[in-house]
Tab-separated table of N, CA and C in Angstrom:
chain	number	residue	atom	x	y	z
A	1	UNK	N	42.975	24.747	-47.760
A	1	UNK	CA	41.777	25.652	-46.950
A	1	UNK	C	42.118	26.759	-46.445
A	2	UNK	N	43.435	26.987	-46.350
A	2	UNK	CA	44.123	28.442	-46.130
A	2	UNK	C	44.289	28.414	-44.601
A	3	UNK	N	44.442	29.731	-44.510
A	3	UNK	CA	44.836	30.000	-42.528
A	3	UNK	C	43.237	30.259	-42.251
A	4	UNK	N	42.857	29.716	-40.935
A	4	UNK	CA	41.317	29.539	-40.030
A	4	UNK	C	41.802	29.713	-38.796
A	5	UNK	N	40.622	30.913	-38.599
A	5	UNK	CA	40.994	31.316	-37.221
A	5	UNK	C	39.725	30.829	-36.500
A	6	UNK	N	40.290	30.116	-35.171
A	6	UNK	CA	39.706	29.157	-34.472
A	6	UNK	C	39.674	29.825	-32.944
A	7	UNK	N	38.323	29.777	-32.313
A	7	UNK	CA	38.188	29.938	-31.556
A	7	UNK	C	38.968	29.367	-29.943
A	8	UNK	N	39.315	30.434	-29.190
A	8	UNK	CA	40.501	29.872	-28.187
A	8	UNK	C	41.678	29.338	-28.982
A	9	UNK	N	41.937	30.041	-30.017
A	9	UNK	CA	43.627	29.547	-30.324
A	9	UNK	C	44.252	30.947	-30.810
A	10	UNK	N	44.890	31.568	-30.335
A	10	UNK	CA	45.349	33.007	-30.484
A	10	UNK	C	46.262	33.104	-32.025
A	11	UNK	N	46.108	32.401	-32.481
A	11	UNK	CA	47.012	32.258	-34.060
A	11	UNK	C	46.326	31.730	-34.769
A	12	UNK	N	46.193	31.843	-36.688
A	12	UNK	CA	45.298	31.268	-37.363
A	12	UNK	C	46.198	29.535	-37.587
A	13	UNK	N	45.512	28.926	-37.853
A	13	UNK	CA	45.687	27.441	-38.439
A	13	UNK	C	45.490	27.218	-39.742
A	14	UNK	N	46.466	26.419	-40.197
A	14	UNK	CA	46.235	26.018	-41.595
A	14	UNK	C	45.142	25.072	-41.680
A	15	UNK	N	44.477	25.079	-42.490
A	15	UNK	CA	43.329	23.713	-42.934
A	15	UNK	C	43.704	23.220	-43.948
A	16	UNK	N	43.648	22.163	-44.351
A	16	UNK	CA	43.820	21.281	-45.242
A	16	UNK	C	42.022	20.874	-45.760
A	17	UNK	N	42.135	20.489	-47.471
A	17	UNK	CA	40.822	19.567	-47.198
A	17	UNK	C	41.450	18.390	-48.518
A	18	UNK	N	41.421	17.301	-48.350
A	18	UNK	CA	41.267	16.438	-49.393
A	18	UNK	C	40.339	16.010	-50.480
A	19	UNK	N	40.500	16.146	-51.748
A	19	UNK	CA	39.553	15.933	-52.565
A	19	UNK	C	40.214	14.850	-53.612
A	20	UNK	N	39.632	13.870	-53.718
A	20	UNK	CA	39.869	12.699	-54.413
A	20	UNK	C	39.427	12.833	-55.976
A	21	UNK	N	40.150	12.504	-56.881
A	21	UNK	CA	39.800	13.064	-58.226
A	21	UNK	C	39.530	11.772	-58.779
A	22	UNK	N	39.835	10.520	-58.536
A	22	UNK	CA	39.166	9.344	-59.218
A	22	UNK	C	37.922	9.000	-58.942
A	23	UNK	N	37.688	8.013	-59.915
A	23	UNK	CA	36.160	7.884	-59.808
A	23	UNK	C	36.343	6.293	-59.198
A	24	UNK	N	34.847	6.278	-58.215
A	24	UNK	CA	34.980	5.055	-57.787
A	24	UNK	C	34.717	3.835	-58.943
A	25	UNK	N	35.484	2.711	-58.345
A	25	UNK	CA	35.027	1.576	-59.654
A	25	UNK	C	33.338	1.200	-59.559
A	26	UNK	N	32.982	0.681	-60.891
A	26	UNK	CA	31.612	0.597	-60.878
A	26	UNK	C	31.125	-0.549	-60.131
A	27	UNK	N	29.950	0.128	-59.363
A	27	UNK	CA	29.314	-1.160	-58.609
A	27	UNK	C	28.639	-2.185	-59.673
A	28	UNK	N	28.603	-3.536	-59.029
A	28	UNK	CA	27.935	-4.728	-59.703
A	28	UNK	C	26.319	-4.253	-60.137
A	29	UNK	N	26.232	-4.024	-61.512
A	29	UNK	CA	24.762	-3.633	-61.797
A	29	UNK	C	24.849	-2.373	-62.817
A	30	UNK	N	26.363	-2.229	-62.940
A	30	UNK	CA	26.839	-1.026	-64.083
A	30	UNK	C	26.376	0.243	-63.249
A	31	UNK	N	26.291	0.498	-61.900
A	31	UNK	CA	26.143	1.954	-61.026
A	31	UNK	C	27.482	2.137	-60.598
A	32	UNK	N	27.590	3.483	-60.657
A	32	UNK	CA	29.006	3.320	-60.086
A	32	UNK	C	28.670	4.468	-58.569
A	33	UNK	N	29.543	3.644	-57.881
A	33	UNK	CA	28.934	3.765	-56.143
A	33	UNK	C	29.596	5.255	-56.007
A	34	UNK	N	29.189	5.811	-55.379
A	34	UNK	CA	29.398	6.903	-54.197
A	34	UNK	C	30.737	6.867	-53.536
A	35	UNK	N	31.501	8.296	-53.726
A	35	UNK	CA	32.400	8.237	-52.939
A	35	UNK	C	31.998	8.391	-50.951
A	36	UNK	N	33.019	7.364	-50.563
A	36	UNK	CA	32.371	7.547	-49.253
A	36	UNK	C	32.755	8.975	-48.553
A	37	UNK	N	32.258	9.189	-47.435
A	37	UNK	CA	32.252	10.455	-46.804
A	37	UNK	C	33.749	10.755	-46.191
A	38	UNK	N	34.125	12.026	-45.756
A	38	UNK	CA	35.519	11.951	-45.285
A	38	UNK	C	35.078	11.255	-43.646
A	39	UNK	N	36.487	10.883	-43.388
A	39	UNK	CA	36.025	10.267	-41.470
A	39	UNK	C	36.328	11.310	-40.805
A	40	UNK	N	35.810	11.938	-39.663
A	40	UNK	CA	35.214	12.656	-38.644
A	40	UNK	C	36.918	12.657	-37.874
A	41	UNK	N	37.590	13.633	-37.817
A	41	UNK	CA	38.832	12.959	-36.849
A	41	UNK	C	38.992	14.636	-35.966
A	42	UNK	N	39.186	14.156	-34.437
A	42	UNK	CA	38.771	14.521	-33.496
A	42	UNK	C	39.995	14.708	-33.144
A	43	UNK	N	40.849	15.557	-32.091
A	43	UNK	CA	41.533	15.586	-30.933
A	43	UNK	C	41.308	16.492	-30.000
A	44	UNK	N	41.042	15.716	-28.818
A	44	UNK	CA	40.956	16.575	-27.600
A	44	UNK	C	42.192	16.867	-26.648
A	45	UNK	N	42.217	17.997	-26.536
A	45	UNK	CA	43.125	18.526	-26.315
A	45	UNK	C	43.144	18.846	-24.699
A	46	UNK	N	44.153	18.597	-24.116
A	46	UNK	CA	44.105	18.530	-22.321
A	46	UNK	C	43.696	19.917	-21.509
A	47	UNK	N	42.545	19.792	-20.798
A	47	UNK	CA	41.819	20.650	-20.114
A	47	UNK	C	42.895	21.525	-19.197
A	48	UNK	N	43.057	22.612	-19.005
A	48	UNK	CA	43.978	23.435	-18.178
A	48	UNK	C	43.058	23.531	-16.508
A	49	UNK	N	43.878	23.389	-15.704
A	49	UNK	CA	43.445	23.227	-14.249
A	49	UNK	C	43.950	24.997	-14.241
A	50	UNK	N	42.736	25.532	-13.963
A	50	UNK	CA	42.968	27.149	-13.939
A	50	UNK	C	42.438	27.420	-12.582
A	51	UNK	N	42.090	26.858	-11.223
A	51	UNK	CA	41.802	26.764	-10.198
A	51	UNK	C	43.227	27.141	-8.986
A	52	UNK	N	44.428	26.313	-9.833
A	52	UNK	CA	45.709	27.014	-9.185
A	52	UNK	C	46.005	25.540	-8.170
A	53	UNK	N	45.223	24.851	-7.859
A	53	UNK	CA	45.082	23.821	-6.812
A	53	UNK	C	45.664	22.401	-7.534
A	54	UNK	N	46.621	22.277	-7.211
A	54	UNK	CA	47.487	21.093	-7.757
A	54	UNK	C	46.919	19.902	-7.711
A	55	UNK	N	46.159	19.804	-6.833
A	55	UNK	CA	45.364	18.447	-6.862
A	55	UNK	C	44.266	18.130	-7.770
A	56	UNK	N	43.705	19.611	-8.511
A	56	UNK	CA	42.852	19.585	-9.282
A	56	UNK	C	43.187	18.754	-10.704
A	57	UNK	N	44.496	19.135	-10.870
A	57	UNK	CA	45.212	18.582	-12.234
A	57	UNK	C	44.637	16.697	-12.449
A	58	UNK	N	44.609	15.949	-11.790
A	58	UNK	CA	44.018	14.502	-11.997
A	58	UNK	C	42.270	14.855	-12.329
A	59	UNK	N	41.511	16.016	-11.664
A	59	UNK	CA	40.591	15.618	-11.954
A	59	UNK	C	40.395	16.616	-13.825
A	60	UNK	N	41.212	17.335	-13.749
A	60	UNK	CA	41.120	17.807	-15.783
A	60	UNK	C	42.261	16.791	-16.264
A	61	UNK	N	42.346	16.016	-15.917
A	61	UNK	CA	43.103	15.001	-16.845
A	61	UNK	C	41.897	14.060	-16.825
A	62	UNK	N	41.418	13.634	-15.639
A	62	UNK	CA	40.256	12.501	-15.965
A	62	UNK	C	38.812	12.952	-16.900
A	63	UNK	N	38.932	14.755	-16.693
A	63	UNK	CA	37.582	14.793	-17.553
A	63	UNK	C	38.108	14.727	-18.978
A	64	UNK	N	39.440	14.738	-19.570
A	64	UNK	CA	39.973	15.231	-20.916
A	64	UNK	C	40.193	13.247	-21.401
A	65	UNK	N	40.644	12.793	-20.436
A	65	UNK	CA	40.735	11.496	-20.876
A	65	UNK	C	38.795	10.687	-21.069
A	66	UNK	N	38.058	11.322	-19.955
A	66	UNK	CA	36.728	10.796	-20.190
A	66	UNK	C	36.112	11.234	-21.647
A	67	UNK	N	36.209	12.688	-22.166
A	67	UNK	CA	35.674	12.880	-23.110
A	67	UNK	C	36.249	12.247	-24.500
A	68	UNK	N	37.608	12.252	-24.228
A	68	UNK	CA	38.753	11.324	-25.474
A	68	UNK	C	37.528	9.789	-25.767
A	69	UNK	N	37.301	9.107	-24.462
A	69	UNK	CA	37.119	7.522	-24.261
A	69	UNK	C	35.177	7.675	-25.249
A	70	UNK	N	34.577	8.840	-24.493
A	70	UNK	CA	33.105	8.633	-25.172
A	70	UNK	C	33.258	9.200	-26.477
A	71	UNK	N	33.973	10.168	-27.216
A	71	UNK	CA	33.851	10.359	-28.270
A	71	UNK	C	34.653	9.396	-29.598
A	72	UNK	N	35.254	8.285	-28.855
A	72	UNK	CA	36.017	7.044	-29.697
A	72	UNK	C	34.786	6.165	-29.832
A	73	UNK	N	33.664	6.607	-29.369
A	73	UNK	CA	32.603	5.215	-29.244
A	73	UNK	C	31.814	6.149	-30.748
A	74	UNK	N	31.544	6.604	-31.149
A	74	UNK	CA	31.232	7.424	-32.298
A	74	UNK	C	31.630	7.030	-33.667
A	75	UNK	N	30.708	5.901	-34.147
A	75	UNK	CA	30.856	5.413	-35.148
A	75	UNK	C	30.973	6.539	-36.421
A	76	UNK	N	32.492	6.072	-37.397
A	76	UNK	CA	33.176	6.863	-38.464
A	76	UNK	C	33.873	7.421	-37.757
A	77	UNK	N	34.151	7.435	-36.513
A	77	UNK	CA	35.110	8.789	-36.630
A	77	UNK	C	36.084	7.944	-35.823
A	78	UNK	N	37.703	9.430	-35.994
A	78	UNK	CA	38.938	8.655	-35.866
A	78	UNK	C	39.146	9.689	-34.576
A	79	UNK	N	39.420	9.524	-33.628
A	79	UNK	CA	39.774	10.072	-32.216
A	79	UNK	C	41.204	9.886	-32.034
A	80	UNK	N	42.338	11.234	-31.975
A	80	UNK	CA	43.885	10.918	-31.733
A	80	UNK	C	43.499	10.617	-29.842
A	81	UNK	N	44.606	9.517	-29.729
A	81	UNK	CA	44.791	9.010	-28.657
A	81	UNK	C	45.456	10.051	-27.237
A	82	UNK	N	45.239	9.437	-26.411
A	82	UNK	CA	45.306	10.849	-25.070
A	82	UNK	C	47.064	10.438	-25.211
A	83	UNK	N	47.740	9.617	-25.604
A	83	UNK	CA	49.361	9.894	-25.244
A	83	UNK	C	49.701	10.920	-26.288
A	84	UNK	N	49.048	11.399	-27.814
A	84	UNK	CA	49.606	12.135	-28.559
A	84	UNK	C	48.627	13.489	-28.110
A	85	UNK	N	47.637	13.329	-27.525
A	85	UNK	CA	47.128	14.663	-27.239
A	85	UNK	C	47.729	15.158	-25.900
A	86	UNK	N	48.050	14.738	-25.115
A	86	UNK	CA	48.620	14.810	-23.824
A	86	UNK	C	49.961	15.650	-23.958
A	87	UNK	N	50.538	15.541	-25.061
A	87	UNK	CA	52.386	15.519	-25.446
A	87	UNK	C	51.591	17.728	-25.320
A	88	UNK	N	50.728	17.835	-25.595
A	88	UNK	CA	50.156	19.538	-25.833
A	88	UNK	C	50.002	20.002	-24.627
A	89	UNK	N	49.666	19.175	-23.505
A	89	UNK	CA	49.691	19.678	-22.205
A	89	UNK	C	50.431	20.405	-21.486
A	90	UNK	N	50.207	21.652	-20.933
A	90	UNK	CA	50.855	23.022	-20.558
A	90	UNK	C	51.785	23.825	-21.653
A	91	UNK	N	51.329	23.774	-23.096
A	91	UNK	CA	51.620	24.411	-24.075
A	91	UNK	C	50.392	25.196	-24.243
A	92	UNK	N	50.765	26.377	-24.701
A	92	UNK	CA	49.978	27.576	-25.002
A	92	UNK	C	50.231	27.946	-27.164
A	93	UNK	N	49.707	28.109	-27.483
A	93	UNK	CA	49.535	29.016	-29.017
A	93	UNK	C	51.309	28.490	-29.472
């Protein structure tokens, strides 16, 4: 899909789309089954503590973890785990 400009990210991000060219096997009764829709994949990057108060770091991390947990309950979605997401903590663009 090429380079995409995303909100709150300084530089363009390369996006990809996967298109399956093969046909699904025929379903019983001679009807061809429809391909399943792509899974929703989400990553929640750690929230930044903009207060300057180091004790608020725990709050920002807690909000991030809560959002990850809530999103993981959406059926058919794939949410990147907190350990992977938190590797980006403190990094910018």
